């Protein structure tokens, strides 16, 4: 099996641009498919900002930054991913959208051994696998935000994922990208979010009931439990819409009340108060 050198990415939001960053830094040729020219421009800005941050922190040199930028191209035509050896789907955490993407990739990507990977944080992989005619090549590869900084990646194979796909995906993530891999069964939320989301929802319920303010809760967990960030600032960083989507997926899977999204969270999402990306969530960001 040939070495993976050509990477495709669908979407260039926070996660898509982060994956493009680490793949380009690893010397790979990256092509990012986006919905339009405005999305491409935003994606380029995110990628440049991420690489500039690495330069300021002396993680990469100026030459490495420039080389990484040159290795990433953008397209508004999903068909331009036809020659990719691995494609990462980073569409919004919406099951119907992701199923459409996988159905399209199945028809577009020419190499029958190409890996079709989802960065979903909650949706069972087998559903996306069944949207294709090659379920054995579909796998979950869940990076964490910010992708260039956090070392962990969850690998999630479905009941239909072939062993060879698991082995190739792990080698790519661990050896080529230098990430630490943990394996999760194909259950909504996987390992990390199945633990994290109830914690975040508990903090939101404390604010909702007036038990404590967001500042007090965050200060308590940072100063009292040595967490690097409080749960409400973390929820704002993840995006409250994403937190709500993961909670809904977990609740639908397990029917456990601890996964049920609090009304306050749902109203904030409906009101566009999504956290850092909109400038306001449980905290304000200028």
PDB file of C-alpha atoms in Angstrom:
ATOM      1  CA  UNK A   1       0.000   0.000   0.000  1.00  0.00           C
ATOM      2  CA  UNK A   2       1.474   3.374  -1.041  1.00  0.00           C
ATOM      3  CA  UNK A   3       2.454   5.983   1.530  1.00  0.00           C
ATOM      4  CA  UNK A   4      -0.183   8.650   2.097  1.00  0.00           C
ATOM      5  CA  UNK A   5       1.056  11.959   0.672  1.00  0.00           C
ATOM      6  CA  UNK A   6      -2.104  13.556  -0.788  1.00  0.00           C
ATOM      7  CA  UNK A   7      -4.608  14.779   1.783  1.00  0.00           C
ATOM      8  CA  UNK A   8      -8.091  16.125   1.197  1.00  0.00           C
ATOM      9  CA  UNK A   9     -10.145  18.102   3.705  1.00  0.00           C
ATOM     10  CA  UNK A  10     -13.814  19.006   3.417  1.00  0.00           C
ATOM     11  CA  UNK A  11     -14.425  22.272   5.253  1.00  0.00           C
ATOM     12  CA  UNK A  12     -12.011  24.846   6.617  1.00  0.00           C
ATOM     13  CA  UNK A  13     -13.494  26.018   9.881  1.00  0.00           C
ATOM     14  CA  UNK A  14     -11.559  25.789  13.121  1.00  0.00           C
ATOM     15  CA  UNK A  15     -11.016  22.032  12.843  1.00  0.00           C
ATOM     16  CA  UNK A  16     -10.478  21.861   9.087  1.00  0.00           C
ATOM     17  CA  UNK A  17      -7.864  24.608   9.140  1.00  0.00           C
ATOM     18  CA  UNK A  18      -6.164  22.950  12.113  1.00  0.00           C
ATOM     19  CA  UNK A  19      -5.929  19.609  10.311  1.00  0.00           C
ATOM     20  CA  UNK A  20      -4.646  21.395   7.189  1.00  0.00           C
ATOM     21  CA  UNK A  21      -1.983  23.036   9.364  1.00  0.00           C
ATOM     22  CA  UNK A  22      -0.605  19.810  10.882  1.00  0.00           C
ATOM     23  CA  UNK A  23      -0.718  17.954   7.561  1.00  0.00           C
ATOM     24  CA  UNK A  24       1.094  20.751   5.736  1.00  0.00           C
ATOM     25  CA  UNK A  25       3.709  20.989   8.486  1.00  0.00           C
ATOM     26  CA  UNK A  26       4.292  17.249   7.997  1.00  0.00           C
ATOM     27  CA  UNK A  27       5.233  17.903   4.369  1.00  0.00           C
ATOM     28  CA  UNK A  28       1.996  16.609   2.824  1.00  0.00           C
ATOM     29  CA  UNK A  29       0.163  18.060  -0.158  1.00  0.00           C
ATOM     30  CA  UNK A  30      -3.193  19.314   1.137  1.00  0.00           C
ATOM     31  CA  UNK A  31      -6.290  20.288  -0.840  1.00  0.00           C
ATOM     32  CA  UNK A  32      -9.207  21.843   1.035  1.00  0.00           C
ATOM     33  CA  UNK A  33     -12.725  21.851  -0.420  1.00  0.00           C
ATOM     34  CA  UNK A  34     -14.965  24.683   0.753  1.00  0.00           C
ATOM     35  CA  UNK A  35     -18.429  25.953  -0.121  1.00  0.00           C
ATOM     36  CA  UNK A  36     -17.396  29.213  -1.784  1.00  0.00           C
ATOM     37  CA  UNK A  37     -14.740  31.867  -2.263  1.00  0.00           C
ATOM     38  CA  UNK A  38     -15.668  33.609   0.992  1.00  0.00           C
ATOM     39  CA  UNK A  39     -15.134  30.348   2.880  1.00  0.00           C
ATOM     40  CA  UNK A  40     -11.801  29.871   1.113  1.00  0.00           C
ATOM     41  CA  UNK A  41     -10.683  33.350   2.175  1.00  0.00           C
ATOM     42  CA  UNK A  42     -11.653  32.682   5.785  1.00  0.00           C
ATOM     43  CA  UNK A  43      -9.891  29.325   5.644  1.00  0.00           C
ATOM     44  CA  UNK A  44      -6.676  30.898   4.359  1.00  0.00           C
ATOM     45  CA  UNK A  45      -6.796  33.492   7.143  1.00  0.00           C
ATOM     46  CA  UNK A  46      -7.296  30.790   9.794  1.00  0.00           C
ATOM     47  CA  UNK A  47      -4.452  28.722   8.400  1.00  0.00           C
ATOM     48  CA  UNK A  48      -2.102  31.707   8.197  1.00  0.00           C
ATOM     49  CA  UNK A  49      -2.989  32.763  11.740  1.00  0.00           C
ATOM     50  CA  UNK A  50      -2.346  29.246  13.052  1.00  0.00           C
ATOM     51  CA  UNK A  51       1.025  28.972  11.312  1.00  0.00           C
ATOM     52  CA  UNK A  52       2.002  32.477  12.422  1.00  0.00           C
ATOM     53  CA  UNK A  53       1.257  31.443  15.999  1.00  0.00           C
ATOM     54  CA  UNK A  54       3.600  28.482  15.592  1.00  0.00           C
ATOM     55  CA  UNK A  55       6.259  30.863  14.259  1.00  0.00           C
ATOM     56  CA  UNK A  56       5.852  33.251  17.208  1.00  0.00           C
ATOM     57  CA  UNK A  57       6.166  30.338  19.624  1.00  0.00           C
ATOM     58  CA  UNK A  58       9.324  29.154  17.799  1.00  0.00           C
ATOM     59  CA  UNK A  59       7.663  25.807  17.039  1.00  0.00           C
ATOM     60  CA  UNK A  60       8.343  26.312  13.333  1.00  0.00           C
ATOM     61  CA  UNK A  61      10.726  28.518  11.344  1.00  0.00           C
ATOM     62  CA  UNK A  62       9.734  31.181   8.849  1.00  0.00           C
ATOM     63  CA  UNK A  63      10.793  28.878   6.011  1.00  0.00           C
ATOM     64  CA  UNK A  64       8.675  26.040   7.429  1.00  0.00           C
ATOM     65  CA  UNK A  65       5.699  28.391   7.762  1.00  0.00           C
ATOM     66  CA  UNK A  66       6.043  29.531   4.160  1.00  0.00           C
ATOM     67  CA  UNK A  67       6.524  25.967   2.917  1.00  0.00           C
ATOM     68  CA  UNK A  68       3.403  24.787   4.748  1.00  0.00           C
ATOM     69  CA  UNK A  69       1.327  27.590   3.220  1.00  0.00           C
ATOM     70  CA  UNK A  70       2.535  26.639  -0.264  1.00  0.00           C
ATOM     71  CA  UNK A  71       1.477  23.021   0.244  1.00  0.00           C
ATOM     72  CA  UNK A  72      -2.179  23.918   0.926  1.00  0.00           C
ATOM     73  CA  UNK A  73      -4.576  24.715  -1.919  1.00  0.00           C
ATOM     74  CA  UNK A  74      -8.282  25.544  -1.820  1.00  0.00           C
ATOM     75  CA  UNK A  75     -11.097  24.559  -4.151  1.00  0.00           C
ATOM     76  CA  UNK A  76     -14.829  25.106  -4.336  1.00  0.00           C
ATOM     77  CA  UNK A  77     -15.278  21.888  -6.349  1.00  0.00           C
ATOM     78  CA  UNK A  78     -15.523  18.702  -4.269  1.00  0.00           C
ATOM     79  CA  UNK A  79     -14.537  16.826  -7.410  1.00  0.00           C
ATOM     80  CA  UNK A  80     -10.997  18.164  -7.032  1.00  0.00           C
ATOM     81  CA  UNK A  81     -10.522  15.661  -4.197  1.00  0.00           C
ATOM     82  CA  UNK A  82     -10.725  12.738  -6.633  1.00  0.00           C
ATOM     83  CA  UNK A  83      -7.013  11.858  -6.395  1.00  0.00           C
ATOM     84  CA  UNK A  84      -6.706  12.074  -2.595  1.00  0.00           C
ATOM     85  CA  UNK A  85      -5.417   9.117  -0.555  1.00  0.00           C
ATOM     86  CA  UNK A  86      -7.142  10.233   2.640  1.00  0.00           C
ATOM     87  CA  UNK A  87     -10.000  12.724   3.024  1.00  0.00           C
ATOM     88  CA  UNK A  88     -11.012  14.303   6.327  1.00  0.00           C
ATOM     89  CA  UNK A  89     -14.629  15.456   6.649  1.00  0.00           C
ATOM     90  CA  UNK A  90     -14.885  18.445   9.007  1.00  0.00           C
ATOM     91  CA  UNK A  91     -18.415  19.634   8.199  1.00  0.00           C
ATOM     92  CA  UNK A  92     -20.636  21.052  10.981  1.00  0.00           C
ATOM     93  CA  UNK A  93     -21.826  18.563  13.603  1.00  0.00           C
ATOM     94  CA  UNK A  94     -25.013  17.828  11.684  1.00  0.00           C
ATOM     95  CA  UNK A  95     -25.686  14.217  10.741  1.00  0.00           C
ATOM     96  CA  UNK A  96     -27.572  14.848   7.505  1.00  0.00           C
ATOM     97  CA  UNK A  97     -24.840  17.202   6.252  1.00  0.00           C
ATOM     98  CA  UNK A  98     -22.132  14.658   7.039  1.00  0.00           C
ATOM     99  CA  UNK A  99     -24.039  11.834   5.359  1.00  0.00           C
ATOM    100  CA  UNK A 100     -24.351  13.944   2.212  1.00  0.00           C
ATOM    101  CA  UNK A 101     -20.607  14.618   2.247  1.00  0.00           C
ATOM    102  CA  UNK A 102     -19.740  10.934   2.563  1.00  0.00           C
ATOM    103  CA  UNK A 103     -22.185   9.976  -0.157  1.00  0.00           C
ATOM    104  CA  UNK A 104     -20.551  12.498  -2.467  1.00  0.00           C
ATOM    105  CA  UNK A 105     -16.983  11.479  -1.561  1.00  0.00           C
ATOM    106  CA  UNK A 106     -17.847   7.845  -2.277  1.00  0.00           C
ATOM    107  CA  UNK A 107     -18.603   8.788  -5.882  1.00  0.00           C
ATOM    108  CA  UNK A 108     -15.676  11.210  -6.255  1.00  0.00           C
ATOM    109  CA  UNK A 109     -12.594   9.661  -4.639  1.00  0.00           C
ATOM    110  CA  UNK A 110     -11.046   7.344  -7.207  1.00  0.00           C
ATOM    111  CA  UNK A 111      -8.700   5.159  -5.138  1.00  0.00           C
ATOM    112  CA  UNK A 112     -10.805   2.290  -3.697  1.00  0.00           C
ATOM    113  CA  UNK A 113      -8.304   2.012  -0.819  1.00  0.00           C
ATOM    114  CA  UNK A 114      -8.482   5.713   0.074  1.00  0.00           C
ATOM    115  CA  UNK A 115      -9.443   6.381   3.689  1.00  0.00           C
ATOM    116  CA  UNK A 116     -12.597   8.438   4.245  1.00  0.00           C
ATOM    117  CA  UNK A 117     -12.268   9.909   7.727  1.00  0.00           C
ATOM    118  CA  UNK A 118     -14.711  11.902   9.830  1.00  0.00           C
ATOM    119  CA  UNK A 119     -13.666  14.379  12.491  1.00  0.00           C
ATOM    120  CA  UNK A 120     -17.093  14.096  14.121  1.00  0.00           C
ATOM    121  CA  UNK A 121     -17.062  14.467  17.884  1.00  0.00           C
ATOM    122  CA  UNK A 122     -20.279  12.562  18.542  1.00  0.00           C
ATOM    123  CA  UNK A 123     -22.005  10.896  15.563  1.00  0.00           C
ATOM    124  CA  UNK A 124     -21.560   7.097  15.263  1.00  0.00           C
ATOM    125  CA  UNK A 125     -19.190   6.275  12.424  1.00  0.00           C
ATOM    126  CA  UNK A 126     -21.263   3.381  11.096  1.00  0.00           C
ATOM    127  CA  UNK A 127     -23.955   5.813   9.939  1.00  0.00           C
ATOM    128  CA  UNK A 128     -21.471   7.618   7.700  1.00  0.00           C
ATOM    129  CA  UNK A 129     -19.994   4.314   6.551  1.00  0.00           C
ATOM    130  CA  UNK A 130     -23.434   3.145   5.384  1.00  0.00           C
ATOM    131  CA  UNK A 131     -23.762   6.318   3.280  1.00  0.00           C
ATOM    132  CA  UNK A 132     -20.986   4.945   1.070  1.00  0.00           C
ATOM    133  CA  UNK A 133     -20.369   1.867  -1.022  1.00  0.00           C
ATOM    134  CA  UNK A 134     -17.051   1.326   0.750  1.00  0.00           C
ATOM    135  CA  UNK A 135     -17.858   1.138   4.489  1.00  0.00           C
ATOM    136  CA  UNK A 136     -14.617  -0.717   5.186  1.00  0.00           C
ATOM    137  CA  UNK A 137     -12.613   2.417   4.338  1.00  0.00           C
ATOM    138  CA  UNK A 138     -14.587   4.764   6.627  1.00  0.00           C
ATOM    139  CA  UNK A 139     -13.188   5.588  10.073  1.00  0.00           C
ATOM    140  CA  UNK A 140     -13.486   8.263  12.741  1.00  0.00           C
ATOM    141  CA  UNK A 141     -10.354  10.366  13.263  1.00  0.00           C
ATOM    142  CA  UNK A 142     -11.268  12.855  15.985  1.00  0.00           C
ATOM    143  CA  UNK A 143      -8.759  15.669  16.492  1.00  0.00           C
ATOM    144  CA  UNK A 144      -9.020  18.179  19.336  1.00  0.00           C
ATOM    145  CA  UNK A 145      -8.999  21.973  19.223  1.00  0.00           C
ATOM    146  CA  UNK A 146      -6.516  23.578  18.720  1.00  0.00           C
ATOM    147  CA  UNK A 147      -5.272  20.792  16.450  1.00  0.00           C
ATOM    148  CA  UNK A 148      -1.626  21.957  16.159  1.00  0.00           C
ATOM    149  CA  UNK A 149      -1.321  22.176  19.962  1.00  0.00           C
ATOM    150  CA  UNK A 150      -3.260  19.254  21.446  1.00  0.00           C
ATOM    151  CA  UNK A 151      -1.512  15.900  20.932  1.00  0.00           C
ATOM    152  CA  UNK A 152      -4.515  13.566  21.217  1.00  0.00           C
ATOM    153  CA  UNK A 153      -6.490  11.935  18.413  1.00  0.00           C
ATOM    154  CA  UNK A 154      -9.306   9.430  18.948  1.00  0.00           C
ATOM    155  CA  UNK A 155      -9.565   6.673  16.336  1.00  0.00           C
ATOM    156  CA  UNK A 156     -13.005   5.123  15.994  1.00  0.00           C
ATOM    157  CA  UNK A 157     -13.631   2.176  13.731  1.00  0.00           C
ATOM    158  CA  UNK A 158     -17.171   1.022  13.080  1.00  0.00           C
ATOM    159  CA  UNK A 159     -18.286  -2.606  12.960  1.00  0.00           C
ATOM    160  CA  UNK A 160     -17.699  -2.371   9.206  1.00  0.00           C
ATOM    161  CA  UNK A 161     -14.237  -0.744   9.227  1.00  0.00           C
ATOM    162  CA  UNK A 162     -11.567  -3.032   7.805  1.00  0.00           C
ATOM    163  CA  UNK A 163      -8.506  -3.860   9.907  1.00  0.00           C
ATOM    164  CA  UNK A 164      -6.220  -2.521   7.193  1.00  0.00           C
ATOM    165  CA  UNK A 165      -7.989   0.841   7.350  1.00  0.00           C
ATOM    166  CA  UNK A 166      -7.488   0.991  11.116  1.00  0.00           C
ATOM    167  CA  UNK A 167      -3.785   0.160  10.779  1.00  0.00           C
ATOM    168  CA  UNK A 168      -3.163   2.691   7.996  1.00  0.00           C
ATOM    169  CA  UNK A 169      -5.102   5.431   9.777  1.00  0.00           C
ATOM    170  CA  UNK A 170      -3.198   4.891  13.021  1.00  0.00           C
ATOM    171  CA  UNK A 171       0.154   4.894  11.225  1.00  0.00           C
ATOM    172  CA  UNK A 172      -0.760   8.122   9.432  1.00  0.00           C
ATOM    173  CA  UNK A 173      -1.876   9.899  12.597  1.00  0.00           C
ATOM    174  CA  UNK A 174       0.842   8.594  14.915  1.00  0.00           C
ATOM    175  CA  UNK A 175       3.875   8.407  12.617  1.00  0.00           C
ATOM    176  CA  UNK A 176       3.244  10.969   9.882  1.00  0.00           C
ATOM    177  CA  UNK A 177       1.510  13.592  12.051  1.00  0.00           C
ATOM    178  CA  UNK A 178       3.166  12.679  15.365  1.00  0.00           C
ATOM    179  CA  UNK A 179      -0.042  12.549  17.402  1.00  0.00           C
ATOM    180  CA  UNK A 180      -0.937  10.317  20.356  1.00  0.00           C
ATOM    181  CA  UNK A 181      -3.714   7.851  19.529  1.00  0.00           C
ATOM    182  CA  UNK A 182      -6.390   6.323  21.711  1.00  0.00           C
ATOM    183  CA  UNK A 183      -9.020   3.916  20.403  1.00  0.00           C
ATOM    184  CA  UNK A 184     -12.716   4.230  21.105  1.00  0.00           C
ATOM    185  CA  UNK A 185     -15.688   1.984  20.382  1.00  0.00           C
ATOM    186  CA  UNK A 186     -18.222   3.403  17.954  1.00  0.00           C
ATOM    187  CA  UNK A 187     -20.532   4.990  20.516  1.00  0.00           C
ATOM    188  CA  UNK A 188     -21.869   8.549  20.435  1.00  0.00           C
ATOM    189  CA  UNK A 189     -19.358  10.909  22.027  1.00  0.00           C
ATOM    190  CA  UNK A 190     -16.588   8.288  21.994  1.00  0.00           C
ATOM    191  CA  UNK A 191     -14.264   8.367  25.034  1.00  0.00           C
ATOM    192  CA  UNK A 192     -13.441  12.017  25.662  1.00  0.00           C
ATOM    193  CA  UNK A 193     -16.790  13.689  25.014  1.00  0.00           C
ATOM    194  CA  UNK A 194     -18.706  10.958  26.847  1.00  0.00           C
ATOM    195  CA  UNK A 195     -16.793  12.143  29.935  1.00  0.00           C
ATOM    196  CA  UNK A 196     -16.460  15.832  29.119  1.00  0.00           C
ATOM    197  CA  UNK A 197     -19.974  16.815  28.035  1.00  0.00           C
ATOM    198  CA  UNK A 198     -21.783  15.822  31.288  1.00  0.00           C
ATOM    199  CA  UNK A 199     -19.220  17.948  33.167  1.00  0.00           C
ATOM    200  CA  UNK A 200     -19.876  20.963  30.937  1.00  0.00           C
ATOM    201  CA  UNK A 201     -23.653  20.494  31.152  1.00  0.00           C
ATOM    202  CA  UNK A 202     -23.467  20.272  34.954  1.00  0.00           C
ATOM    203  CA  UNK A 203     -21.669  23.631  35.009  1.00  0.00           C
ATOM    204  CA  UNK A 204     -24.307  25.143  32.707  1.00  0.00           C
ATOM    205  CA  UNK A 205     -27.085  23.864  34.983  1.00  0.00           C
ATOM    206  CA  UNK A 206     -25.386  25.524  37.959  1.00  0.00           C
ATOM    207  CA  UNK A 207     -25.542  28.863  36.129  1.00  0.00           C
ATOM    208  CA  UNK A 208     -29.111  28.207  34.944  1.00  0.00           C
ATOM    209  CA  UNK A 209     -30.389  27.540  38.468  1.00  0.00           C
ATOM    210  CA  UNK A 210     -28.521  30.480  39.972  1.00  0.00           C
ATOM    211  CA  UNK A 211     -26.348  28.212  42.115  1.00  0.00           C
ATOM    212  CA  UNK A 212     -23.182  30.014  41.007  1.00  0.00           C
ATOM    213  CA  UNK A 213     -22.010  32.459  38.345  1.00  0.00           C
ATOM    214  CA  UNK A 214     -19.890  31.468  35.376  1.00  0.00           C
ATOM    215  CA  UNK A 215     -16.920  33.341  36.845  1.00  0.00           C
ATOM    216  CA  UNK A 216     -17.192  31.564  40.185  1.00  0.00           C
ATOM    217  CA  UNK A 217     -17.524  28.122  38.594  1.00  0.00           C
ATOM    218  CA  UNK A 218     -14.568  28.652  36.289  1.00  0.00           C
ATOM    219  CA  UNK A 219     -12.413  30.121  39.031  1.00  0.00           C
ATOM    220  CA  UNK A 220     -13.266  27.214  41.310  1.00  0.00           C
ATOM    221  CA  UNK A 221     -12.211  24.577  38.793  1.00  0.00           C
ATOM    222  CA  UNK A 222      -9.024  26.392  37.751  1.00  0.00           C
ATOM    223  CA  UNK A 223      -7.808  27.344  41.212  1.00  0.00           C
ATOM    224  CA  UNK A 224      -9.311  24.482  43.194  1.00  0.00           C
ATOM    225  CA  UNK A 225      -8.827  21.565  40.799  1.00  0.00           C
ATOM    226  CA  UNK A 226      -5.847  22.740  38.712  1.00  0.00           C
ATOM    227  CA  UNK A 227      -7.821  22.616  35.475  1.00  0.00           C
ATOM    228  CA  UNK A 228      -6.167  24.783  32.807  1.00  0.00           C
ATOM    229  CA  UNK A 229      -9.552  26.298  31.915  1.00  0.00           C
ATOM    230  CA  UNK A 230     -12.934  26.428  33.634  1.00  0.00           C
ATOM    231  CA  UNK A 231     -15.847  24.440  32.156  1.00  0.00           C
ATOM    232  CA  UNK A 232     -17.779  27.456  30.899  1.00  0.00           C
ATOM    233  CA  UNK A 233     -14.785  29.062  29.210  1.00  0.00           C
ATOM    234  CA  UNK A 234     -14.076  25.657  27.692  1.00  0.00           C
ATOM    235  CA  UNK A 235     -17.663  25.390  26.440  1.00  0.00           C
ATOM    236  CA  UNK A 236     -17.288  28.863  24.904  1.00  0.00           C
ATOM    237  CA  UNK A 237     -14.045  27.763  23.233  1.00  0.00           C
ATOM    238  CA  UNK A 238     -15.592  24.583  21.812  1.00  0.00           C
ATOM    239  CA  UNK A 239     -18.658  26.519  20.653  1.00  0.00           C
ATOM    240  CA  UNK A 240     -22.001  26.270  22.445  1.00  0.00           C
ATOM    241  CA  UNK A 241     -23.667  25.037  19.254  1.00  0.00           C
ATOM    242  CA  UNK A 242     -21.180  22.178  19.103  1.00  0.00           C
ATOM    243  CA  UNK A 243     -21.648  21.382  22.796  1.00  0.00           C
ATOM    244  CA  UNK A 244     -25.416  21.285  22.268  1.00  0.00           C
ATOM    245  CA  UNK A 245     -25.113  19.058  19.179  1.00  0.00           C
ATOM    246  CA  UNK A 246     -22.890  16.584  21.010  1.00  0.00           C
ATOM    247  CA  UNK A 247     -25.246  16.562  23.995  1.00  0.00           C
ATOM    248  CA  UNK A 248     -28.224  15.824  21.743  1.00  0.00           C
ATOM    249  CA  UNK A 249     -26.342  12.963  20.055  1.00  0.00           C
ATOM    250  CA  UNK A 250     -25.350  11.500  23.423  1.00  0.00           C
ATOM    251  CA  UNK A 251     -28.871  11.769  24.810  1.00  0.00           C
ATOM    252  CA  UNK A 252     -30.366  10.149  21.711  1.00  0.00           C
ATOM    253  CA  UNK A 253     -27.908   7.261  22.019  1.00  0.00           C
ATOM    254  CA  UNK A 254     -28.068   6.596  25.764  1.00  0.00           C
ATOM    255  CA  UNK A 255     -31.276   8.318  26.991  1.00  0.00           C
ATOM    256  CA  UNK A 256     -29.352   9.303  30.129  1.00  0.00           C
ATOM    257  CA  UNK A 257     -30.562  12.588  31.720  1.00  0.00           C
ATOM    258  CA  UNK A 258     -26.993  13.708  32.363  1.00  0.00           C
ATOM    259  CA  UNK A 259     -26.608  14.144  28.581  1.00  0.00           C
ATOM    260  CA  UNK A 260     -29.780  16.185  28.104  1.00  0.00           C
ATOM    261  CA  UNK A 261     -28.920  19.761  27.007  1.00  0.00           C
ATOM    262  CA  UNK A 262     -30.211  22.359  29.510  1.00  0.00           C
ATOM    263  CA  UNK A 263     -32.803  24.842  28.181  1.00  0.00           C
ATOM    264  CA  UNK A 264     -30.376  27.722  28.848  1.00  0.00           C
ATOM    265  CA  UNK A 265     -27.864  26.179  26.444  1.00  0.00           C
ATOM    266  CA  UNK A 266     -30.490  25.678  23.742  1.00  0.00           C
ATOM    267  CA  UNK A 267     -31.742  29.272  24.089  1.00  0.00           C
ATOM    268  CA  UNK A 268     -28.199  30.646  23.859  1.00  0.00           C
ATOM    269  CA  UNK A 269     -27.615  28.672  20.662  1.00  0.00           C
ATOM    270  CA  UNK A 270     -30.913  29.879  19.213  1.00  0.00           C
ATOM    271  CA  UNK A 271     -29.899  33.442  20.097  1.00  0.00           C
ATOM    272  CA  UNK A 272     -26.530  33.148  18.373  1.00  0.00           C
ATOM    273  CA  UNK A 273     -24.551  33.359  21.627  1.00  0.00           C
ATOM    274  CA  UNK A 274     -22.111  30.630  20.670  1.00  0.00           C
ATOM    275  CA  UNK A 275     -19.018  31.576  22.654  1.00  0.00           C
ATOM    276  CA  UNK A 276     -15.668  32.801  21.377  1.00  0.00           C
ATOM    277  CA  UNK A 277     -16.551  32.569  17.702  1.00  0.00           C
ATOM    278  CA  UNK A 278     -19.413  35.053  18.089  1.00  0.00           C
ATOM    279  CA  UNK A 279     -17.811  37.176  20.825  1.00  0.00           C
ATOM    280  CA  UNK A 280     -20.273  36.206  23.541  1.00  0.00           C
ATOM    281  CA  UNK A 281     -21.284  33.045  25.370  1.00  0.00           C
ATOM    282  CA  UNK A 282     -21.042  32.499  29.116  1.00  0.00           C
ATOM    283  CA  UNK A 283     -18.291  35.122  28.957  1.00  0.00           C
ATOM    284  CA  UNK A 284     -17.753  38.115  26.676  1.00  0.00           C
ATOM    285  CA  UNK A 285     -14.827  38.279  24.231  1.00  0.00           C
ATOM    286  CA  UNK A 286     -13.724  41.492  22.601  1.00  0.00           C
TER     287      UNK A 286
END
